[in-house]
Coordinates of C-alpha atoms and ligand atoms in Angstrom, one line a residue:
M789 CA 57.5 89.7 -4.4
R790 CA 58.9 87.1 -5.4
N791 CA 60.0 87.3 -9.3
S792 CA 58.8 83.5 -9.5
E793 CA 56.5 84.2 -12.8
R794 CA 59.2 86.0 -15.0
P795 CA 60.9 83.6 -17.4
T796 CA 64.8 82.7 -17.0
T797 CA 67.1 83.0 -19.4
T798 CA 68.9 79.5 -18.7
G799 CA 65.6 77.2 -19.5
Q800 CA 66.3 75.8 -16.3
T801 CA 63.5 75.6 -13.7
P802 CA 64.7 77.4 -10.4
T803 CA 64.3 77.8 -7.0
D804 CA 62.9 81.6 -6.5
F805 CA 63.8 83.7 -3.1
D806 CA 63.8 87.1 -2.3
A807 CA 67.1 86.9 -1.0
I808 CA 69.6 84.7 -1.1
V809 CA 72.5 84.5 1.5
V810 CA 76.3 82.7 1.4
G811 CA 77.4 82.1 4.3
A812 CA 76.3 81.0 8.4
G813 CA 78.6 83.2 10.2
F814 CA 77.7 86.3 12.6
G815 CA 76.8 88.2 9.6
G816 CA 74.6 85.3 7.4
L817 CA 72.7 85.0 10.7
Y818 CA 72.0 88.4 11.6
M819 CA 71.3 88.8 7.8
L820 CA 68.4 86.2 7.7
R821 CA 67.0 86.9 11.0
K822 CA 66.8 90.9 9.1
L823 CA 65.4 90.0 5.5
R824 CA 63.1 86.9 7.4
D825 CA 61.4 88.6 10.5
D826 CA 61.1 92.4 9.3
L827 CA 61.1 92.7 5.9
G828 CA 58.8 89.3 5.6
L829 CA 61.3 88.1 2.6
D830 CA 61.6 84.9 1.8
V831 CA 65.6 84.1 2.1
R832 CA 67.4 80.8 1.8
V833 CA 70.4 80.7 3.4
F834 CA 73.8 78.8 1.9
D835 CA 76.9 77.5 3.8
K836 CA 79.0 74.6 3.0
A837 CA 79.4 74.3 6.3
T838 CA 77.7 70.8 8.4
G839 CA 76.6 73.9 10.9
V840 CA 76.6 77.4 11.7
G841 CA 79.2 79.9 13.6
G842 CA 81.4 80.3 10.2
T843 CA 85.0 81.0 12.1
W844 CA 83.7 79.7 14.6
Y845 CA 82.9 76.8 13.0
W846 CA 85.7 76.2 11.0
N847 CA 88.8 76.8 13.9
R848 CA 88.4 75.0 16.1
Y849 CA 92.3 74.7 16.8
P850 CA 93.5 74.3 20.3
G851 CA 93.3 77.7 22.0
A852 CA 91.5 79.4 19.3
L853 CA 90.1 82.3 21.1
S854 CA 88.6 85.5 20.1
D855 CA 90.5 88.7 21.2
T856 CA 87.4 90.6 22.0
E857 CA 86.6 90.8 25.2
T858 CA 83.3 88.7 25.8
Y859 CA 80.5 92.0 26.5
L860 CA 81.7 93.4 22.6
Y861 CA 81.9 89.8 21.0
C862 CA 79.0 89.3 20.5
Y863 CA 75.3 91.0 18.3
S864 CA 74.2 94.2 20.2
F865 CA 70.7 94.8 19.3
D866 CA 68.5 91.4 21.2
R867 CA 68.9 93.2 24.7
E868 CA 67.6 90.5 26.1
L869 CA 69.8 87.7 25.2
L870 CA 72.4 90.4 26.9
Q871 CA 71.2 89.8 29.7
E872 CA 70.2 86.2 29.5
W873 CA 74.0 85.6 28.1
D874 CA 76.3 83.6 30.6
W875 CA 80.0 84.9 30.5
K876 CA 82.8 84.1 33.0
T877 CA 86.1 84.7 30.9
R878 CA 87.2 88.3 29.9
Y879 CA 88.3 86.4 26.7
I880 CA 85.5 84.0 25.2
N881 CA 86.9 80.8 23.3
Q882 CA 85.8 78.8 20.4
P883 CA 83.3 76.2 22.1
N884 CA 81.5 79.1 23.7
I885 CA 81.2 81.1 20.9
L886 CA 80.5 78.6 18.6
A887 CA 77.7 77.7 21.8
Y888 CA 76.2 81.1 21.4
L889 CA 75.9 81.2 17.8
E890 CA 74.4 77.7 18.0
H891 CA 71.7 79.2 20.6
F892 CA 71.1 82.4 18.4
T893 CA 70.1 80.9 15.2
D894 CA 67.6 78.3 17.6
R895 CA 66.6 81.6 19.2
Y896 CA 65.1 82.6 16.1
D897 CA 64.4 79.7 14.3
L898 CA 67.1 80.2 11.5
R899 CA 68.0 76.7 10.9
R900 CA 64.7 76.4 9.0
D901 CA 66.0 78.5 6.2
I902 CA 69.5 77.7 6.3
Q903 CA 71.2 74.8 3.5
F904 CA 74.0 73.5 5.1
E905 CA 77.3 71.4 2.7
T906 CA 75.7 73.3 0.0
G907 CA 79.1 75.1 -1.6
V908 CA 77.8 78.1 -3.9
A909 CA 80.2 78.3 -6.6
G910 CA 78.5 80.7 -8.8
A911 CA 75.8 83.3 -9.2
Q912 CA 75.0 85.5 -12.4
F913 CA 73.1 88.5 -12.8
D914 CA 70.2 88.5 -14.9
E915 CA 70.0 91.8 -16.8
L916 CA 66.7 90.7 -18.9
N917 CA 64.8 89.9 -14.7
A918 CA 67.2 91.4 -12.9
C919 CA 67.8 88.7 -10.6
W920 CA 70.4 86.3 -9.5
M921 CA 70.7 82.9 -10.8
V922 CA 72.9 81.5 -8.3
E923 CA 74.2 77.7 -8.6
T924 CA 75.3 75.4 -5.9
D925 CA 78.2 73.2 -6.3
A926 CA 75.8 69.9 -6.9
G927 CA 74.6 72.5 -10.1
E928 CA 71.0 72.9 -8.4
T929 CA 70.5 76.9 -9.8
Y930 CA 68.3 78.9 -7.7
R931 CA 66.7 82.7 -8.5
S932 CA 66.6 85.7 -6.7
K933 CA 66.1 89.1 -6.5
Y934 CA 69.0 89.9 -4.0
L935 CA 71.9 88.1 -3.6
V936 CA 73.8 88.8 -0.1
T937 CA 77.4 87.7 0.9
A938 CA 78.3 87.2 4.0
L939 CA 81.6 85.1 2.7
G940 CA 83.7 85.4 5.9
L941 CA 87.1 88.3 5.7
V942 CA 89.5 85.8 7.3
S943 CA 88.1 82.5 5.5
A944 CA 89.9 81.3 2.4
T945 CA 93.0 79.2 4.2
N946 CA 96.2 80.0 2.8
V947 CA 97.4 77.0 2.1
P948 CA 101.0 77.5 1.4
H949 CA 103.2 74.7 -0.9
F950 CA 106.7 73.2 0.1
K951 CA 108.8 70.8 -2.1
G952 CA 107.5 66.8 -0.9
E953 CA 104.2 67.8 1.2
E954 CA 102.7 64.7 -0.7
T955 CA 105.3 62.8 1.2
F956 CA 104.5 63.5 4.4
A957 CA 103.1 60.4 6.5
G958 CA 101.7 62.3 9.5
E959 CA 99.0 64.3 10.6
K960 CA 98.5 67.5 8.4
Y961 CA 95.9 70.1 9.5
H962 CA 95.3 74.0 8.9
T963 CA 94.1 76.1 11.9
G964 CA 91.0 77.5 9.7
A965 CA 90.1 73.8 8.5
W966 CA 90.5 72.2 11.9
P967 CA 88.7 68.4 12.7
E968 CA 87.2 67.9 15.7
D969 CA 89.1 64.3 17.2
V970 CA 92.4 65.7 16.9
T971 CA 94.7 64.7 19.5
L972 CA 98.1 66.1 19.5
A973 CA 99.4 65.2 23.7
G974 CA 102.8 63.0 23.3
K975 CA 103.3 63.9 19.8
R976 CA 106.2 65.8 17.8
V977 CA 104.0 68.7 16.5
G978 CA 105.3 71.4 14.4
V979 CA 103.9 74.9 13.8
I980 CA 104.0 76.8 10.0
G981 CA 102.8 80.5 11.3
T982 CA 103.5 82.8 14.0
G983 CA 100.4 85.4 13.6
S984 CA 97.3 85.8 15.8
T985 CA 96.5 81.7 15.3
G986 CA 100.0 80.8 15.7
L987 CA 100.6 82.1 18.6
Q988 CA 97.1 81.0 20.3
V989 CA 98.1 76.9 19.2
I990 CA 101.5 77.5 20.1
T991 CA 101.0 78.7 24.2
A992 CA 97.7 76.0 23.5
I993 CA 99.5 73.0 23.1
A994 CA 103.3 73.2 24.1
P995 CA 102.2 71.6 27.6
E996 CA 100.8 68.9 26.0
V997 CA 103.1 67.8 23.5
E998 CA 106.2 65.6 23.3
H999 CA 108.0 68.3 20.9
L1000 CA 107.2 71.5 19.3
T1001 CA 108.9 72.5 16.9
V1002 CA 107.8 76.3 15.5
L1003 CA 109.0 77.4 11.7
Q1004 CA 109.5 81.3 12.5
R1005 CA 109.3 83.5 9.4
T1006 CA 108.8 86.3 11.1
P1007 CA 108.9 87.8 14.2
Q1008 CA 106.1 89.4 16.5
Y1009 CA 104.6 92.3 18.4
S1010 CA 102.5 90.4 21.3
V1011 CA 101.3 91.8 24.6
P1012 CA 99.3 90.1 27.1
A1013 CA 95.7 89.3 26.6
G1014 CA 95.2 89.4 30.1
N1015 CA 92.6 86.4 30.2
G1016 CA 90.9 85.4 33.3
I1017 CA 87.4 84.9 35.2
V1018 CA 85.5 88.2 35.5
P1019 CA 84.0 89.2 39.2
D1020 CA 81.0 89.3 38.8
E1021 CA 80.5 92.5 40.1
E1022 CA 81.9 93.8 36.8
I1023 CA 79.8 91.4 35.0
A1024 CA 77.1 93.1 36.8
D1025 CA 77.5 96.3 35.9
I1026 CA 78.8 95.7 32.4
K1027 CA 74.8 94.0 32.0
A1028 CA 73.1 97.1 34.0
N1029 CA 75.0 99.5 31.4
Y1030 CA 75.3 97.5 28.1
D1031 CA 72.9 100.3 26.5
E1032 CA 75.6 102.7 27.1
I1033 CA 78.5 100.6 26.5
W1034 CA 77.3 100.0 22.7
K1035 CA 76.7 103.6 21.9
D1036 CA 80.5 104.1 22.7
A1037 CA 81.6 101.5 21.1
K1038 CA 79.8 102.0 18.0
E1039 CA 80.9 105.8 18.0
S1040 CA 84.3 105.0 19.0
M1041 CA 87.2 104.3 15.7
T1042 CA 88.3 100.1 16.5
A1043 CA 85.1 99.6 19.0
F1044 CA 87.1 97.6 21.3
G1045 CA 85.4 98.8 24.4
F1046 CA 87.8 101.6 25.1
K1047 CA 87.8 105.5 24.6
E1048 CA 90.9 105.3 22.1
S1049 CA 94.5 108.0 23.0
T1050 CA 94.3 110.9 21.7
V1051 CA 97.8 111.5 23.3
P1052 CA 100.8 111.7 21.2
A1053 CA 103.2 109.7 23.0
M1054 CA 106.1 111.7 22.7
S1055 CA 104.0 114.7 24.1
V1056 CA 105.2 112.8 28.0
S1057 CA 108.0 112.2 29.3
A1058 CA 109.8 108.8 28.8
D1059 CA 109.2 107.8 32.4
E1060 CA 105.0 108.9 31.8
R1061 CA 105.3 107.2 28.1
E1062 CA 106.7 103.4 30.1
R1063 CA 104.1 104.0 33.2
V1064 CA 101.3 104.3 30.0
F1065 CA 102.6 101.1 28.5
E1066 CA 103.1 99.4 31.5
Q1067 CA 99.6 99.6 32.5
A1068 CA 98.1 98.6 29.2
W1069 CA 100.8 95.7 29.7
Q1070 CA 99.2 94.9 33.0
R1071 CA 95.4 95.1 31.7
G1072 CA 96.0 93.2 28.2
G1073 CA 95.0 93.4 25.6
G1074 CA 96.4 93.8 21.8
F1075 CA 93.7 97.1 20.5
R1076 CA 93.8 98.6 23.8
F1077 CA 97.3 98.9 23.7
M1078 CA 98.0 99.7 20.3
F1079 CA 95.2 102.7 20.2
G1080 CA 94.5 102.9 23.9
T1081 CA 97.8 104.3 25.0
F1082 CA 98.9 107.1 23.2
G1083 CA 96.9 108.5 20.2
D1084 CA 99.8 108.7 17.2
I1085 CA 101.4 105.1 17.5
V1086 CA 100.0 103.9 14.3
T1087 CA 100.9 107.1 12.2
D1088 CA 103.8 108.2 13.7
E1089 CA 107.3 106.4 14.1
T1090 CA 108.8 107.7 16.5
A1091 CA 105.6 106.6 18.9
N1092 CA 105.8 103.6 16.5
D1093 CA 109.4 102.8 18.1
A1094 CA 108.9 103.7 21.4
A1095 CA 105.4 101.3 21.8
A1096 CA 108.0 98.8 19.7
E1097 CA 111.0 98.9 21.8
F1098 CA 108.6 98.6 24.9
V1099 CA 108.0 95.4 23.8
R1100 CA 111.2 94.1 22.7
G1101 CA 112.3 94.6 26.0
K1102 CA 109.5 92.4 27.4
I1103 CA 110.4 89.8 25.3
A1104 CA 114.5 90.1 26.4
Q1105 CA 112.6 90.0 30.1
T1106 CA 110.9 87.2 29.2
V1107 CA 112.4 84.7 27.1
N1108 CA 115.6 83.1 29.1
D1109 CA 118.2 81.7 26.0
P1110 CA 119.6 85.1 24.4
A1111 CA 120.1 83.5 21.2
T1112 CA 116.1 82.7 20.9
A1113 CA 115.1 85.7 22.5
N1114 CA 117.2 87.8 19.5
K1115 CA 115.4 85.7 16.7
L1116 CA 111.8 86.1 18.0
T1117 CA 112.2 90.2 17.8
P1118 CA 110.9 92.1 15.7
H1119 CA 112.7 95.5 14.3
D1120 CA 110.0 96.1 11.4
Y1121 CA 107.0 98.7 12.3
Y1122 CA 104.9 97.3 15.3
A1123 CA 101.9 97.9 12.4
K1124 CA 100.0 94.3 11.9
R1125 CA 96.7 94.3 13.5
P1126 CA 97.9 94.0 16.9
L1127 CA 98.7 90.5 19.1
C1128 CA 97.6 89.8 22.3
D1129 CA 98.5 86.5 24.1
S1130 CA 98.5 83.7 26.7
G1131 CA 101.9 83.8 27.9
Y1132 CA 103.5 83.5 24.1
Y1133 CA 107.1 84.4 24.9
A1134 CA 107.5 82.1 27.7
V1135 CA 106.4 79.2 25.9
Y1136 CA 110.5 79.5 24.2
N1137 CA 111.5 78.6 27.8
R1138 CA 110.3 75.3 27.9
D1139 CA 112.7 72.4 27.2
N1140 CA 110.3 70.5 24.7
V1141 CA 110.2 73.9 22.4
T1142 CA 112.4 74.5 19.3
L1143 CA 112.3 77.9 17.7
E1144 CA 113.3 78.1 14.1
D1145 CA 113.9 81.2 12.2
V1146 CA 112.6 79.6 8.3
K1147 CA 113.6 83.3 6.6
E1148 CA 117.3 82.9 7.9
N1149 CA 117.3 78.9 7.5
P1150 CA 114.6 78.6 5.3
I1151 CA 112.2 75.6 4.8
D1152 CA 113.6 73.5 1.8
E1153 CA 111.4 70.2 1.9
I1154 CA 108.8 68.2 4.0
T1155 CA 110.0 64.7 4.3
A1156 CA 107.7 61.5 4.6
H1157 CA 109.0 62.1 8.9
G1158 CA 109.2 65.6 9.5
I1159 CA 110.4 69.0 8.3
R1160 CA 114.2 69.6 6.8
L1161 CA 115.9 73.0 5.9
V1162 CA 118.3 74.2 3.8
D1163 CA 120.9 74.5 6.7
G1164 CA 120.2 70.1 6.9
T1165 CA 118.3 70.4 10.1
E1166 CA 116.2 67.2 10.4
H1167 CA 112.6 68.0 12.6
E1168 CA 111.3 64.9 12.6
L1169 CA 107.3 65.1 13.3
D1170 CA 104.1 63.2 14.5
V1171 CA 102.0 66.4 12.9
L1172 CA 102.3 69.7 11.3
I1173 CA 100.1 72.7 11.3
Y1174 CA 99.8 75.2 9.0
A1175 CA 99.0 78.3 10.9
T1176 CA 99.8 80.3 7.6
G1177 CA 96.4 82.8 8.2
F1178 CA 94.0 83.9 5.4
D1179 CA 93.6 84.8 1.6
A1180 CA 91.7 87.5 3.6
V1181 CA 88.7 89.8 2.6
D1182 CA 88.5 88.8 -1.0
G1183 CA 89.9 85.1 -0.7
N1184 CA 86.2 83.6 -1.1
Y1185 CA 85.5 85.6 -3.9
K1186 CA 87.5 84.6 -6.5
K1187 CA 86.7 81.5 -5.9
L1188 CA 83.2 81.8 -6.8
D1189 CA 82.4 82.2 -10.5
L1190 CA 80.6 85.8 -9.5
L1191 CA 79.3 87.9 -12.7
G1192 CA 77.9 90.9 -13.4
R1193 CA 76.2 93.4 -15.8
N1194 CA 77.8 92.4 -19.0
G1195 CA 79.8 89.1 -17.8
E1196 CA 82.0 90.7 -15.4
T1197 CA 83.7 88.5 -13.3
I1198 CA 84.8 89.7 -9.4
S1199 CA 88.0 88.7 -10.1
E1200 CA 88.3 90.9 -13.1
H1201 CA 86.6 93.5 -11.4
W1202 CA 88.9 93.0 -8.6
K1203 CA 92.2 92.5 -11.2
Q1204 CA 94.1 95.8 -9.3
G1205 CA 92.4 94.7 -5.8
P1206 CA 89.5 94.6 -4.2
T1207 CA 86.8 97.9 -4.4
S1208 CA 83.6 98.4 -3.3
Y1209 CA 81.3 101.6 -2.3
L1210 CA 80.7 101.2 1.4
G1211 CA 82.2 98.0 1.7
M1212 CA 79.2 96.2 1.1
T1213 CA 78.7 96.9 -2.9
V1214 CA 79.9 96.9 -5.8
N1215 CA 79.6 98.7 -9.4
Q1216 CA 78.6 96.4 -12.4
F1217 CA 77.3 93.9 -9.6
P1218 CA 73.2 95.5 -8.6
N1219 CA 71.1 94.0 -5.9
M1220 CA 74.1 92.5 -4.1
F1221 CA 75.3 92.8 -0.9
M1222 CA 78.1 91.9 1.0
V1223 CA 79.3 92.1 4.6
L1224 CA 82.7 92.2 5.2
G1225 CA 83.6 93.2 1.9
P1226 CA 86.6 95.2 0.7
N1227 CA 87.3 98.1 2.5
G1228 CA 84.9 98.5 5.4
P1229 CA 85.7 99.5 9.2
F1230 CA 88.8 97.9 10.0
T1231 CA 87.7 96.8 14.1
N1232 CA 85.8 94.7 16.3
L1233 CA 83.8 93.1 14.0
P1234 CA 80.3 92.4 15.7
P1235 CA 79.4 96.0 15.5
S1236 CA 80.6 96.3 12.0
I1237 CA 78.8 93.4 11.4
E1238 CA 75.4 94.5 12.7
T1239 CA 75.9 98.2 11.1
Q1240 CA 76.1 96.8 7.5
V1241 CA 73.3 94.2 8.1
E1242 CA 71.2 96.8 9.0
W1243 CA 72.2 99.0 6.9
I1244 CA 72.1 96.3 4.0
T1245 CA 68.4 95.8 5.6
D1246 CA 67.4 99.4 5.3
C1247 CA 68.7 99.6 1.8
I1248 CA 66.8 96.7 0.5
A1249 CA 64.0 97.8 2.4
H1250 CA 64.4 101.7 0.7
T1251 CA 64.5 100.0 -2.6
E1252 CA 61.1 97.6 -2.4
R1253 CA 59.1 100.7 -0.8
E1254 CA 59.9 102.6 -4.6
G1255 CA 59.1 99.4 -6.0
L1256 CA 62.7 99.5 -8.1
D1257 CA 64.2 96.4 -10.0
V1258 CA 68.0 97.9 -9.0
I1259 CA 69.7 99.4 -6.7
E1260 CA 73.8 99.7 -7.9
A1261 CA 76.7 101.5 -6.8
T1262 CA 77.9 104.1 -9.4
R1263 CA 81.8 103.5 -10.4
E1264 CA 82.4 106.8 -9.3
A1265 CA 81.1 105.9 -6.0
E1266 CA 83.4 102.5 -6.1
Q1267 CA 86.0 104.8 -7.2
S1268 CA 86.1 107.9 -4.7
W1269 CA 85.6 105.8 -1.7
T1270 CA 88.4 103.4 -2.4
A1271 CA 90.6 106.7 -3.1
T1272 CA 89.0 108.0 1.1
C1273 CA 90.6 104.8 1.9
Q1274 CA 93.4 104.6 0.1
E1275 CA 94.3 108.1 1.7
I1276 CA 93.1 107.6 5.4
A1277 CA 95.3 104.7 5.2
D1278 CA 98.3 106.1 3.8
T1279 CA 98.5 108.5 6.9
T1280 CA 99.3 105.1 9.0
L1281 CA 101.9 102.7 9.3
F1282 CA 99.9 99.8 8.2
A1283 CA 100.3 101.0 4.4
K1284 CA 104.1 100.0 5.5
G1285 CA 103.6 96.7 7.3
D1286 CA 103.1 93.5 5.4
S1287 CA 100.4 91.4 6.0
W1288 CA 96.6 90.5 5.5
I1289 CA 95.9 93.7 6.3
F1290 CA 97.3 94.3 3.1
G1291 CA 97.2 91.6 0.9
A1292 CA 101.0 91.0 1.0
N1293 CA 100.7 87.9 3.4
I1294 CA 100.0 86.0 -0.2
P1295 CA 102.2 86.0 -2.8
G1296 CA 101.4 87.3 -6.2
K1297 CA 98.4 89.3 -4.4
P1298 CA 98.0 93.3 -5.3
N1299 CA 99.1 95.4 -2.7
T1300 CA 96.4 96.9 -1.9
V1301 CA 93.9 98.8 0.6
M1302 CA 91.2 96.7 2.5
F1303 CA 90.1 98.3 4.6
Y1304 CA 88.3 101.9 6.0
M1305 CA 90.6 102.9 8.5
A1306 CA 89.2 106.1 9.7
G1307 CA 87.0 103.8 12.6
L1308 CA 83.5 102.2 13.0
G1309 CA 81.8 106.0 14.1
R1310 CA 83.0 107.4 11.6
Y1311 CA 81.7 105.2 8.8
R1312 CA 78.3 104.9 10.9
E1313 CA 78.0 108.2 10.2
V1314 CA 79.3 108.2 6.5
L1315 CA 76.5 105.6 6.0
D1316 CA 73.4 108.2 7.7
G1317 CA 74.9 110.2 5.6
V1318 CA 74.2 108.3 2.4
V1319 CA 70.8 107.6 3.7
E1320 CA 69.7 111.4 3.7
E1321 CA 71.2 112.2 0.6
D1322 CA 68.8 109.7 -0.7
Y1323 CA 70.9 106.9 -1.0
R1324 CA 74.0 109.3 -2.8
G1325 CA 76.3 107.2 -4.9
F1326 CA 73.6 104.5 -6.2
D1327 CA 72.2 104.4 -9.2
V1328 CA 68.5 102.8 -8.7
D1329 CA 66.6 102.4 -12.3
R1330 CA 69.2 101.2 -15.0
A1331 CA 67.8 97.9 -15.3
V1332 CA 64.3 99.3 -15.6
R1333 CA 65.5 101.0 -19.0
V1334 CA 67.8 98.4 -19.8
R1335 CA 64.9 96.4 -20.0
E1336 CA 63.0 98.6 -21.9
S1337 CA 64.6 99.4 -24.5
G1338 CA 65.4 95.7 -25.1
G1339 CA 68.9 95.8 -25.5
L1340 CA 70.7 93.5 -22.8
A1341 CA 68.1 90.6 -23.7
A1342 CA 69.0 90.2 -26.9
G1343 CA 72.5 90.6 -26.3
Ligands
LIG2345 P1 82.3 83.9 9.1 O1 82.6 83.5 9.7 O2 83.7 83.6 8.0 O3 81.5 82.5 7.6 C1 81.7 82.7 6.6 C2 80.4 81.7 6.1 O4 80.4 81.4 4.8 C3 81.6 80.3 6.4 O5 80.9 79.1 7.3 C4 81.7 80.2 5.2 O6 81.4 78.3 5.4 C5 80.3 80.8 4.1 N1 80.9 80.0 3.1 C6 81.9 80.9 2.1 N2 82.3 80.6 1.1 C7 80.8 79.9 0.6 C8 80.8 79.5 -0.5 N3 81.1 80.1 -1.7 N4 79.5 78.6 -0.1 C9 78.6 78.1 1.0 N5 79.3 78.9 2.0 C10 80.4 79.9 2.0 N6 87.2 89.4 14.7 C11 86.9 90.5 15.9 O7 85.8 90.9 15.7 N7 87.1 89.8 16.8 C12 88.0 88.9 17.6 O8 88.3 88.6 18.2 C13 88.3 87.5 16.0 N8 88.9 87.0 16.0 C14 89.5 86.1 15.2 C15 90.1 84.4 15.8 C16 90.0 83.9 13.8 C17 90.8 82.5 15.0 C18 89.9 84.1 13.4 C19 90.1 83.3 12.2 C20 88.4 85.5 13.1 C21 88.7 85.6 14.2 N9 87.9 87.3 13.6 C22 87.6 87.9 15.0 C23 87.3 87.6 12.1 C24 86.3 86.8 12.9 O9 85.8 86.1 11.6 C25 84.6 87.6 12.6 O10 84.5 88.4 14.0 C26 83.2 86.9 12.4 O11 83.5 85.7 13.0 C27 83.3 86.9 10.6 O12 81.7 86.5 10.4 P2 81.7 86.4 8.8 O13 79.8 85.9 9.3 O14 81.3 87.9 8.2 O15 81.9 85.4 8.1
LIG2346 P1 98.5 85.9 9.7 O1 98.4 86.7 10.6 O2 98.4 85.8 8.3 O3 99.9 84.7 10.2 C1 100.2 83.8 9.0 C2 101.3 82.8 9.8 O4 102.0 81.9 8.9 C3 102.6 84.8 9.8 O5 103.4 84.1 10.9 C4 103.2 83.6 8.0 O6 104.7 84.2 8.5 C5 103.4 82.6 8.0 N1 103.7 81.7 6.9 C6 102.6 82.4 5.9 N2 103.3 81.3 5.2 C7 104.3 80.9 5.1 C8 105.1 80.7 4.6 N3 104.9 79.9 3.2 N4 106.1 79.6 5.0 C9 106.4 79.9 6.4 N5 105.9 80.7 7.2 C10 104.3 81.1 6.5 O7 97.2 84.5 10.3 P2 96.3 84.4 11.2 O8 96.0 82.9 11.1 O9 97.9 83.8 12.4 O10 95.2 85.7 11.5 C11 94.8 86.1 10.7 C12 93.6 86.6 11.4 O11 92.4 85.6 11.5 C13 93.9 88.1 12.5 O12 94.3 88.7 12.2 C14 92.5 87.4 13.8 O13 92.0 88.7 13.2 C15 92.2 86.3 12.9 P3 104.7 85.9 7.5 O14 104.2 86.9 8.8 O15 104.2 85.6 6.4 O16 106.5 86.2 7.4

């Protein structure tokens, strides 16, 4: 299997592996486990971090919490681990997710094949030898037949620039690159951003900081998370029924542990709608509120407005100062990744919290001592937190010098927006597989990650069994998958909401479809169908022909 005897095109002597995996989060760790332990491949994982965990290594900000319930924010394949893993709260926080992933790493003795503090700078497909030449930031070169990129979906931080930012004398942190030893107690803190992360960090730090200034550009719809201790009997019940729970989740649309409603919101009386919304509000959970109450909240404007109006009413009831409540109240579609919180709106009833609407009164300048707004208002700050999100989905890919056939870069390939076949493969980039690449499912992610990792493993096993040199998505398959994703997205209101889901949060980024929105159950059926039809949409022998004709080697 190893291709160490093959000559290199670079003249160096690279170290060889069967597969190189980039990223040691949920995706990369499971990929290593499958390729090494199930297929017997020689695998090396690279991560620029000093440890495993991915998202949960980097996002150590106060309040960092999954918004998937604990029992579904984990791997499903290891039934013993599901029974053994001890958890108590409805949602799992960052330290505990990191502890879980570290435990997983040790349980499968994965660490010995992971090289930390190693950024991958680029990778080039060597057409003559049908392999990937992978280069690290340190300039080392490695060669492998397969390249798996598990670079993360929300991993490349978005750090907007403001006039005067370099003059700020205090501490500055992005939530997605949070150091371990930050103290905020007793300090004057500013937070830019009120997405999922902003809501978490604001709610967590408000009681401990001297003063908190929130710089909000767009108000958000959020519902309670409903976090708390889960009764022992409920945990026992979940553990006793895990097989069925996972089966249902993987057959569902969002994989968040509830059955999505099919009832149209306007098919019931106004009182009944109110009752259903209130029940979901009391139960908690953002996805549950958006998809579990009625079946058309993200597809029908009237239904969407009914849900939005319900949340607007809750804001008015919760926030004491009407002017502040007004600033916090959204009027656009309820059509971003649905948020949930642990008392966010009530934070604004605290005396030590100030809300600024920076759409109406933008940030003019960051000064040595804080932030000045366009109307001249100054906020003195000791700490400035950027909760400004991520260049999602393709952000980390664009940072790589990633070259496919004919030296085409991934940035060129994706200049109209990121595309893929099945969310995992790209034409012109043979033997390369992405975990959570563009146009993968929009769900609770661990079961989608598992689905993809298992499918990639099977695909590589197939390629090896058949004695193939390359497997590559065809151009037609990639175009057709992208068109399918676009068609599905166009039936939803998500396409009309400005958020990272469509790349709308990054200035200049093409606004395109980045998710397959028909759900995990349907996605899994599609993947099965592709295999049943002998890897429909893949070309498997092109490199062999190229090598035999001697064509590209000379060029
Ligand atoms: P990541 O965990 O992002 O790991 C990617 C890794 O790749 C990183 O460690 C990074 O260092 C490494 N990397 C990237 N580029 C390079 C390079 N060039 N060289 C070397 N290493 C590189 N999902 C849910 O389903 N439910 C939730 O409740 C939820 N909550 C979230 C909360 C926050 C604050 C954030 C940021 C994300 C959340 N997510 C949630 C999404 C979360 O990212 C996924 O659930 C999951 O952790 C992704 O795992 P991954 O392995 O695909 O990527
Ligand atoms: P999001 O959801 O992209 O939120 C980022 C926030 O930062 C949002 O409120 C933005 O306002 C705000 N932002 C971004 N740039 C600026 C500038 N220049 N000025 C003012 N405000 C700005 O990121 P999150 O980290 O909260 O969540 C991303 C996902 O990660 C989340 O869905 C989970 O899956 C985990 P805007 O709305 O663009 O006006």
